[in-house]
mmCIF file of N, CA and C in Angstrom:
data_model
loop_
_atom_site.group_PDB
_atom_site.id
_atom_site.type_symbol
_atom_site.label_atom_id
_atom_site.label_comp_id
_atom_site.label_asym_id
_atom_site.label_seq_id
_atom_site.Cartn_x
_atom_site.Cartn_y
_atom_site.Cartn_z
ATOM 1 N N UNK A 1 17.055 69.244 177.036
ATOM 2 C CA UNK A 1 16.667 68.136 177.868
ATOM 3 C C UNK A 1 15.356 68.513 178.565
ATOM 4 N N UNK A 2 14.442 67.630 178.478
ATOM 5 C CA UNK A 2 13.162 67.839 179.126
ATOM 6 C C UNK A 2 13.280 67.491 180.605
ATOM 7 N N UNK A 3 13.078 68.469 181.454
ATOM 8 C CA UNK A 3 13.292 68.268 182.907
ATOM 9 C C UNK A 3 12.192 67.413 183.540
ATOM 10 N N UNK A 4 10.998 67.340 182.963
ATOM 11 C CA UNK A 4 9.922 66.657 183.619
ATOM 12 C C UNK A 4 10.024 65.141 183.564
ATOM 13 N N UNK A 5 10.428 64.585 182.428
ATOM 14 C CA UNK A 5 10.479 63.128 182.351
ATOM 15 C C UNK A 5 11.888 62.568 182.137
ATOM 16 N N UNK A 6 12.881 63.401 181.996
ATOM 17 C CA UNK A 6 14.257 62.925 181.869
ATOM 18 C C UNK A 6 14.636 62.476 180.495
ATOM 19 N N UNK A 7 13.747 62.563 179.511
ATOM 20 C CA UNK A 7 14.086 62.185 178.135
ATOM 21 C C UNK A 7 14.861 63.300 177.460
ATOM 22 N N UNK A 8 15.747 62.896 176.562
ATOM 23 C CA UNK A 8 16.497 63.881 175.806
ATOM 24 C C UNK A 8 15.886 63.930 174.405
ATOM 25 N N UNK A 9 15.696 65.137 173.894
ATOM 26 C CA UNK A 9 15.114 65.341 172.577
ATOM 27 C C UNK A 9 15.972 66.282 171.772
ATOM 28 N N UNK A 10 16.216 65.970 170.508
ATOM 29 C CA UNK A 10 16.966 66.848 169.616
ATOM 30 C C UNK A 10 16.015 67.295 168.508
ATOM 31 N N UNK A 11 15.948 68.610 168.290
ATOM 32 C CA UNK A 11 15.149 69.163 167.205
ATOM 33 C C UNK A 11 16.099 69.557 166.081
ATOM 34 N N UNK A 12 15.795 69.054 164.866
ATOM 35 C CA UNK A 12 16.702 69.339 163.733
ATOM 36 C C UNK A 12 15.916 69.360 162.432
ATOM 37 N N UNK A 13 16.548 69.878 161.392
ATOM 38 C CA UNK A 13 15.958 69.921 160.053
ATOM 39 C C UNK A 13 16.129 68.567 159.337
ATOM 40 N N UNK A 14 17.355 68.089 159.309
ATOM 41 C CA UNK A 14 17.672 66.815 158.648
ATOM 42 C C UNK A 14 18.599 66.039 159.537
ATOM 43 N N UNK A 15 18.592 64.722 159.320
ATOM 44 C CA UNK A 15 19.500 63.885 160.090
ATOM 45 C C UNK A 15 19.924 62.707 159.219
ATOM 46 N N UNK A 16 21.151 62.337 159.325
ATOM 47 C CA UNK A 16 21.667 61.197 158.558
ATOM 48 C C UNK A 16 21.268 59.904 159.261
ATOM 49 N N UNK A 17 21.227 58.819 158.518
ATOM 50 C CA UNK A 17 20.887 57.538 159.179
ATOM 51 C C UNK A 17 21.887 57.112 160.250
ATOM 52 N N UNK A 18 23.159 57.455 160.087
ATOM 53 C CA UNK A 18 24.150 57.108 161.088
ATOM 54 C C UNK A 18 23.896 57.889 162.389
ATOM 55 N N UNK A 19 23.564 59.152 162.238
ATOM 56 C CA UNK A 19 23.287 59.977 163.426
ATOM 57 C C UNK A 19 22.003 59.498 164.119
ATOM 58 N N UNK A 20 21.008 59.088 163.329
ATOM 59 C CA UNK A 20 19.768 58.569 163.930
ATOM 60 C C UNK A 20 20.047 57.295 164.695
ATOM 61 N N UNK A 21 20.897 56.409 164.152
ATOM 62 C CA UNK A 21 21.266 55.179 164.850
ATOM 63 C C UNK A 21 22.007 55.483 166.143
ATOM 64 N N UNK A 22 22.915 56.430 166.094
ATOM 65 C CA UNK A 22 23.680 56.827 167.287
ATOM 66 C C UNK A 22 22.752 57.384 168.349
ATOM 67 N N UNK A 23 21.834 58.247 167.924
ATOM 68 C CA UNK A 23 20.893 58.824 168.887
ATOM 69 C C UNK A 23 19.996 57.749 169.516
ATOM 70 N N UNK A 24 19.666 56.745 168.723
ATOM 71 C CA UNK A 24 18.801 55.666 169.216
ATOM 72 C C UNK A 24 19.557 54.852 170.286
ATOM 73 N N UNK A 25 20.875 54.636 170.084
ATOM 74 C CA UNK A 25 21.628 53.880 171.077
ATOM 75 C C UNK A 25 21.766 54.613 172.403
ATOM 76 N N UNK A 26 21.750 55.962 172.354
ATOM 77 C CA UNK A 26 21.830 56.741 173.579
ATOM 78 C C UNK A 26 20.456 57.160 174.102
ATOM 79 N N UNK A 27 19.405 56.583 173.544
ATOM 80 C CA UNK A 27 18.018 56.837 173.975
ATOM 81 C C UNK A 27 17.653 58.320 173.822
ATOM 82 N N UNK A 28 18.052 58.919 172.719
ATOM 83 C CA UNK A 28 17.738 60.312 172.428
ATOM 84 C C UNK A 28 16.659 60.328 171.346
ATOM 85 N N UNK A 29 15.595 61.044 171.608
ATOM 86 C CA UNK A 29 14.499 61.157 170.678
ATOM 87 C C UNK A 29 14.772 62.298 169.692
ATOM 88 N N UNK A 30 14.536 62.076 168.398
ATOM 89 C CA UNK A 30 14.818 63.087 167.398
ATOM 90 C C UNK A 30 13.501 63.536 166.790
ATOM 91 N N UNK A 31 13.307 64.851 166.781
ATOM 92 C CA UNK A 31 12.137 65.469 166.181
ATOM 93 C C UNK A 31 12.611 66.342 165.007
ATOM 94 N N UNK A 32 11.952 66.226 163.866
ATOM 95 C CA UNK A 32 12.378 67.024 162.714
ATOM 96 C C UNK A 32 11.557 68.303 162.665
ATOM 97 N N UNK A 33 11.814 69.083 161.636
ATOM 98 C CA UNK A 33 11.205 70.419 161.534
ATOM 99 C C UNK A 33 9.693 70.356 161.299
ATOM 100 N N UNK A 34 9.244 69.275 160.688
ATOM 101 C CA UNK A 34 7.799 69.126 160.480
ATOM 102 C C UNK A 34 7.050 69.046 161.806
ATOM 103 N N UNK A 35 7.601 68.333 162.756
ATOM 104 C CA UNK A 35 7.006 68.248 164.084
ATOM 105 C C UNK A 35 6.932 69.615 164.756
ATOM 106 N N UNK A 36 8.026 70.383 164.640
ATOM 107 C CA UNK A 36 8.055 71.703 165.251
ATOM 108 C C UNK A 36 7.026 72.625 164.580
ATOM 109 N N UNK A 37 6.968 72.562 163.240
ATOM 110 C CA UNK A 37 5.977 73.385 162.519
ATOM 111 C C UNK A 37 4.565 73.046 162.928
ATOM 112 N N UNK A 38 4.245 71.765 162.998
ATOM 113 C CA UNK A 38 2.886 71.351 163.389
ATOM 114 C C UNK A 38 2.589 71.781 164.826
ATOM 115 N N UNK A 39 3.578 71.683 165.709
ATOM 116 C CA UNK A 39 3.383 72.086 167.099
ATOM 117 C C UNK A 39 3.109 73.595 167.186
ATOM 118 N N UNK A 40 3.867 74.379 166.443
ATOM 119 C CA UNK A 40 3.644 75.840 166.450
ATOM 120 C C UNK A 40 2.310 76.197 165.832
ATOM 121 N N UNK A 41 1.941 75.491 164.760
ATOM 122 C CA UNK A 41 0.681 75.769 164.086
ATOM 123 C C UNK A 41 -0.515 75.391 164.984
ATOM 124 N N UNK A 42 -0.392 74.271 165.686
ATOM 125 C CA UNK A 42 -1.476 73.801 166.537
ATOM 126 C C UNK A 42 -1.721 74.770 167.678
ATOM 127 N N UNK A 43 -0.648 75.360 168.200
ATOM 128 C CA UNK A 43 -0.803 76.308 169.312
ATOM 129 C C UNK A 43 -0.947 77.750 168.825
ATOM 130 N N UNK A 44 -1.013 77.959 167.544
ATOM 131 C CA UNK A 44 -1.228 79.253 166.904
ATOM 132 C C UNK A 44 -0.108 80.249 167.267
ATOM 133 N N UNK A 45 1.146 79.772 167.140
ATOM 134 C CA UNK A 45 2.291 80.576 167.493
ATOM 135 C C UNK A 45 3.086 81.049 166.252
ATOM 136 N N UNK A 46 2.641 80.691 165.055
ATOM 137 C CA UNK A 46 3.329 81.133 163.848
ATOM 138 C C UNK A 46 3.011 82.607 163.594
ATOM 139 N N UNK A 47 4.021 83.365 163.131
ATOM 140 C CA UNK A 47 3.773 84.794 162.867
ATOM 141 C C UNK A 47 2.833 85.001 161.673
ATOM 142 N N UNK A 48 2.000 86.011 161.766
ATOM 143 C CA UNK A 48 1.083 86.290 160.666
ATOM 144 C C UNK A 48 1.744 87.129 159.610
ATOM 145 N N UNK A 49 2.648 88.016 159.995
ATOM 146 C CA UNK A 49 3.364 88.860 159.032
ATOM 147 C C UNK A 49 4.838 88.600 159.218
ATOM 148 N N UNK A 50 5.520 88.359 158.142
ATOM 149 C CA UNK A 50 6.953 88.091 158.235
ATOM 150 C C UNK A 50 7.748 89.388 158.283
ATOM 151 N N UNK A 51 8.900 89.357 158.895
ATOM 152 C CA UNK A 51 9.693 90.560 159.151
ATOM 153 C C UNK A 51 10.127 91.224 157.844
ATOM 154 N N UNK A 52 10.630 90.416 156.891
ATOM 155 C CA UNK A 52 11.210 90.981 155.676
ATOM 156 C C UNK A 52 10.184 91.182 154.574
ATOM 157 N N UNK A 53 8.968 90.974 154.853
ATOM 158 C CA UNK A 53 7.939 91.061 153.801
ATOM 159 C C UNK A 53 7.818 92.469 153.231
ATOM 160 N N UNK A 54 7.778 93.468 154.097
ATOM 161 C CA UNK A 54 7.560 94.826 153.616
ATOM 162 C C UNK A 54 8.823 95.662 153.597
ATOM 163 N N UNK A 55 9.981 95.077 153.648
ATOM 164 C CA UNK A 55 11.243 95.802 153.723
ATOM 165 C C UNK A 55 11.508 96.463 152.363
ATOM 166 N N UNK A 56 11.969 97.682 152.389
ATOM 167 C CA UNK A 56 12.303 98.422 151.207
ATOM 168 C C UNK A 56 13.667 97.998 150.706
ATOM 169 N N UNK A 57 13.813 97.923 149.406
ATOM 170 C CA UNK A 57 15.108 97.568 148.830
ATOM 171 C C UNK A 57 15.996 98.819 148.801
ATOM 172 N N UNK A 58 17.200 98.668 149.312
ATOM 173 C CA UNK A 58 18.148 99.788 149.389
ATOM 174 C C UNK A 58 18.854 99.917 148.057
ATOM 175 N N UNK A 59 18.919 101.135 147.553
ATOM 176 C CA UNK A 59 19.556 101.387 146.264
ATOM 177 C C UNK A 59 21.052 101.186 146.283
ATOM 178 N N UNK A 60 21.613 101.019 145.105
ATOM 179 C CA UNK A 60 23.060 100.743 144.984
ATOM 180 C C UNK A 60 23.873 101.949 145.500
ATOM 181 N N UNK A 61 23.480 103.166 145.118
ATOM 182 C CA UNK A 61 24.236 104.345 145.531
ATOM 183 C C UNK A 61 24.227 104.540 147.049
ATOM 184 N N UNK A 62 23.079 104.251 147.683
ATOM 185 C CA UNK A 62 23.008 104.385 149.144
ATOM 186 C C UNK A 62 23.893 103.367 149.840
ATOM 187 N N UNK A 63 23.972 102.165 149.294
ATOM 188 C CA UNK A 63 24.846 101.137 149.871
ATOM 189 C C UNK A 63 26.309 101.521 149.726
ATOM 190 N N UNK A 64 26.683 102.048 148.551
ATOM 191 C CA UNK A 64 28.050 102.474 148.343
ATOM 192 C C UNK A 64 28.390 103.655 149.244
ATOM 193 N N UNK A 65 27.466 104.588 149.346
ATOM 194 C CA UNK A 65 27.706 105.756 150.180
ATOM 195 C C UNK A 65 27.841 105.394 151.674
ATOM 196 N N UNK A 66 27.117 104.381 152.098
ATOM 197 C CA UNK A 66 27.220 103.990 153.516
ATOM 198 C C UNK A 66 28.579 103.350 153.840
ATOM 199 N N UNK A 67 29.227 102.736 152.838
ATOM 200 C CA UNK A 67 30.546 102.130 153.088
ATOM 201 C C UNK A 67 31.673 103.165 153.020
ATOM 202 N N UNK A 68 31.485 104.259 152.330
ATOM 203 C CA UNK A 68 32.533 105.281 152.224
ATOM 204 C C UNK A 68 32.216 106.441 153.157
ATOM 205 N N UNK A 69 32.703 106.380 154.342
ATOM 206 C CA UNK A 69 32.514 107.474 155.285
ATOM 207 C C UNK A 69 33.856 108.211 155.450
ATOM 208 N N UNK A 70 33.792 109.359 156.057
ATOM 209 C CA UNK A 70 35.008 110.130 156.324
ATOM 210 C C UNK A 70 35.939 109.410 157.290
ATOM 211 N N UNK A 71 35.377 108.499 158.050
ATOM 212 C CA UNK A 71 36.160 107.761 159.056
ATOM 213 C C UNK A 71 37.237 106.901 158.404
ATOM 214 N N UNK A 72 36.964 106.420 157.180
ATOM 215 C CA UNK A 72 37.940 105.528 156.532
ATOM 216 C C UNK A 72 38.931 106.257 155.654
ATOM 217 N N UNK A 73 38.769 107.580 155.497
ATOM 218 C CA UNK A 73 39.657 108.331 154.598
ATOM 219 C C UNK A 73 41.130 108.291 155.067
ATOM 220 N N UNK A 74 41.361 108.608 156.314
ATOM 221 C CA UNK A 74 42.752 108.664 156.823
ATOM 222 C C UNK A 74 43.434 107.293 156.776
ATOM 223 N N UNK A 75 42.790 106.212 157.246
ATOM 224 C CA UNK A 75 43.491 104.910 157.173
ATOM 225 C C UNK A 75 43.746 104.481 155.753
ATOM 226 N N UNK A 76 42.819 104.743 154.833
ATOM 227 C CA UNK A 76 43.052 104.401 153.414
ATOM 228 C C UNK A 76 44.189 105.217 152.846
ATOM 229 N N UNK A 77 44.218 106.508 153.153
ATOM 230 C CA UNK A 77 45.275 107.367 152.624
ATOM 231 C C UNK A 77 46.640 106.919 153.108
ATOM 232 N N UNK A 78 46.779 106.700 154.420
ATOM 233 C CA UNK A 78 48.075 106.334 154.972
ATOM 234 C C UNK A 78 48.501 104.931 154.573
ATOM 235 N N UNK A 79 47.544 104.011 154.404
ATOM 236 C CA UNK A 79 47.887 102.665 153.906
ATOM 237 C C UNK A 79 48.374 102.723 152.480
ATOM 238 N N UNK A 80 47.689 103.545 151.663
ATOM 239 C CA UNK A 80 48.118 103.684 150.271
ATOM 240 C C UNK A 80 49.479 104.314 150.155
ATOM 241 N N UNK A 81 49.735 105.346 150.973
ATOM 242 C CA UNK A 81 51.061 105.993 150.946
ATOM 243 C C UNK A 81 52.146 105.024 151.413
ATOM 244 N N UNK A 82 51.846 104.204 152.436
ATOM 245 C CA UNK A 82 52.832 103.225 152.920
ATOM 246 C C UNK A 82 53.140 102.196 151.840
ATOM 247 N N UNK A 83 52.109 101.742 151.130
ATOM 248 C CA UNK A 83 52.363 100.771 150.063
ATOM 249 C C UNK A 83 53.180 101.375 148.925
ATOM 250 N N UNK A 84 52.884 102.638 148.571
ATOM 251 C CA UNK A 84 53.686 103.297 147.538
ATOM 252 C C UNK A 84 55.127 103.476 147.991
ATOM 253 N N UNK A 85 55.335 103.806 149.243
ATOM 254 C CA UNK A 85 56.690 103.965 149.760
ATOM 255 C C UNK A 85 57.428 102.609 149.776
ATOM 256 N N UNK A 86 56.728 101.560 150.208
ATOM 257 C CA UNK A 86 57.377 100.231 150.289
ATOM 258 C C UNK A 86 57.618 99.625 148.891
ATOM 259 N N UNK A 87 56.995 100.169 147.874
ATOM 260 C CA UNK A 87 57.215 99.629 146.530
ATOM 261 C C UNK A 87 58.642 99.886 146.054
ATOM 262 N N UNK A 88 59.349 100.835 146.687
ATOM 263 C CA UNK A 88 60.739 101.100 146.317
ATOM 264 C C UNK A 88 61.691 100.013 146.821
ATOM 265 N N UNK A 89 61.265 99.221 147.793
ATOM 266 C CA UNK A 89 62.139 98.272 148.472
ATOM 267 C C UNK A 89 61.804 96.804 148.166
ATOM 268 N N UNK A 90 60.861 96.547 147.283
ATOM 269 C CA UNK A 90 60.469 95.154 147.016
ATOM 270 C C UNK A 90 60.920 94.732 145.634
ATOM 271 N N UNK A 91 60.913 93.405 145.408
ATOM 272 C CA UNK A 91 61.301 92.873 144.111
ATOM 273 C C UNK A 91 60.180 92.993 143.083
ATOM 274 N N UNK A 92 58.939 93.012 143.538
ATOM 275 C CA UNK A 92 57.773 93.114 142.669
ATOM 276 C C UNK A 92 56.968 94.367 143.015
ATOM 277 N N UNK A 93 57.396 95.541 142.586
ATOM 278 C CA UNK A 93 56.756 96.767 143.016
ATOM 279 C C UNK A 93 55.388 97.038 142.351
ATOM 280 N N UNK A 94 55.058 96.332 141.271
ATOM 281 C CA UNK A 94 53.798 96.635 140.578
ATOM 282 C C UNK A 94 52.606 96.394 141.476
ATOM 283 N N UNK A 95 52.616 95.295 142.194
ATOM 284 C CA UNK A 95 51.513 94.999 143.129
ATOM 285 C C UNK A 95 51.340 96.112 144.155
ATOM 286 N N UNK A 96 52.437 96.589 144.718
ATOM 287 C CA UNK A 96 52.367 97.620 145.742
ATOM 288 C C UNK A 96 51.877 98.949 145.132
ATOM 289 N N UNK A 97 52.336 99.248 143.928
ATOM 290 C CA UNK A 97 51.924 100.498 143.292
ATOM 291 C C UNK A 97 50.438 100.471 142.955
ATOM 292 N N UNK A 98 49.967 99.342 142.416
ATOM 293 C CA UNK A 98 48.534 99.236 142.061
ATOM 294 C C UNK A 98 47.662 99.290 143.285
ATOM 295 N N UNK A 99 47.985 98.477 144.328
ATOM 296 C CA UNK A 99 47.142 98.525 145.520
ATOM 297 C C UNK A 99 47.214 99.864 146.253
ATOM 298 N N UNK A 100 48.389 100.462 146.313
ATOM 299 C CA UNK A 100 48.483 101.781 146.954
ATOM 300 C C UNK A 100 47.705 102.818 146.188
ATOM 301 N N UNK A 101 47.789 102.770 144.851
ATOM 302 C CA UNK A 101 47.018 103.727 144.045
ATOM 303 C C UNK A 101 45.517 103.540 144.219
ATOM 304 N N UNK A 102 45.058 102.275 144.266
ATOM 305 C CA UNK A 102 43.629 102.041 144.491
ATOM 306 C C UNK A 102 43.193 102.576 145.852
ATOM 307 N N UNK A 103 44.036 102.387 146.867
ATOM 308 C CA UNK A 103 43.682 102.923 148.207
ATOM 309 C C UNK A 103 43.620 104.416 148.202
ATOM 310 N N UNK A 104 44.541 105.081 147.516
ATOM 311 C CA UNK A 104 44.514 106.547 147.440
ATOM 312 C C UNK A 104 43.275 107.033 146.697
ATOM 313 N N UNK A 105 42.898 106.351 145.615
ATOM 314 C CA UNK A 105 41.703 106.723 144.874
ATOM 315 C C UNK A 105 40.446 106.513 145.720
ATOM 316 N N UNK A 106 40.366 105.400 146.453
ATOM 317 C CA UNK A 106 39.231 105.176 147.332
ATOM 318 C C UNK A 106 39.157 106.199 148.455
ATOM 319 N N UNK A 107 40.302 106.625 148.951
ATOM 320 C CA UNK A 107 40.319 107.673 149.952
ATOM 321 C C UNK A 107 39.776 108.989 149.412
ATOM 322 N N UNK A 108 40.175 109.326 148.176
ATOM 323 C CA UNK A 108 39.671 110.561 147.573
ATOM 324 C C UNK A 108 38.179 110.456 147.287
ATOM 325 N N UNK A 109 37.708 109.268 146.870
ATOM 326 C CA UNK A 109 36.271 109.087 146.586
ATOM 327 C C UNK A 109 35.492 109.217 147.888
ATOM 328 N N UNK A 110 35.990 108.667 148.972
ATOM 329 C CA UNK A 110 35.304 108.781 150.252
ATOM 330 C C UNK A 110 35.233 110.222 150.704
ATOM 331 N N UNK A 111 36.239 111.019 150.439
ATOM 332 C CA UNK A 111 36.179 112.424 150.783
ATOM 333 C C UNK A 111 35.171 113.185 149.928
ATOM 334 N N UNK A 112 35.092 112.869 148.638
ATOM 335 C CA UNK A 112 34.186 113.585 147.719
ATOM 336 C C UNK A 112 32.741 113.197 147.975
ATOM 337 N N UNK A 113 32.463 111.917 148.227
ATOM 338 C CA UNK A 113 31.077 111.474 148.425
ATOM 339 C C UNK A 113 30.484 112.054 149.700
ATOM 340 N N UNK A 114 31.278 112.101 150.762
ATOM 341 C CA UNK A 114 30.725 112.596 152.023
ATOM 342 C C UNK A 114 31.189 113.996 152.247
#
């Protein structure tokens, strides 16, 4: 809301005709993204260098290694053991055995990588 003249203005990228009609009934002015871009360009407020322009691409192994820390070893191990133990008491033990085995393998991989 603009405090100086009491008019309400909405800045948006796109607007449907129904929303534009509703805003018009409530005396709300709608400005689209082109207006904002021109306003920033006119006042020379657009950035000259973008943030992600010079960012280095992170390799696959570094991303995998960052997700497998020693911190997750114990919870993965105990969750896998619990699922293997609970597989004795369920009607469909294959799901529990497979997921528990995957958790134990991921726990061992996390220990080896770090």
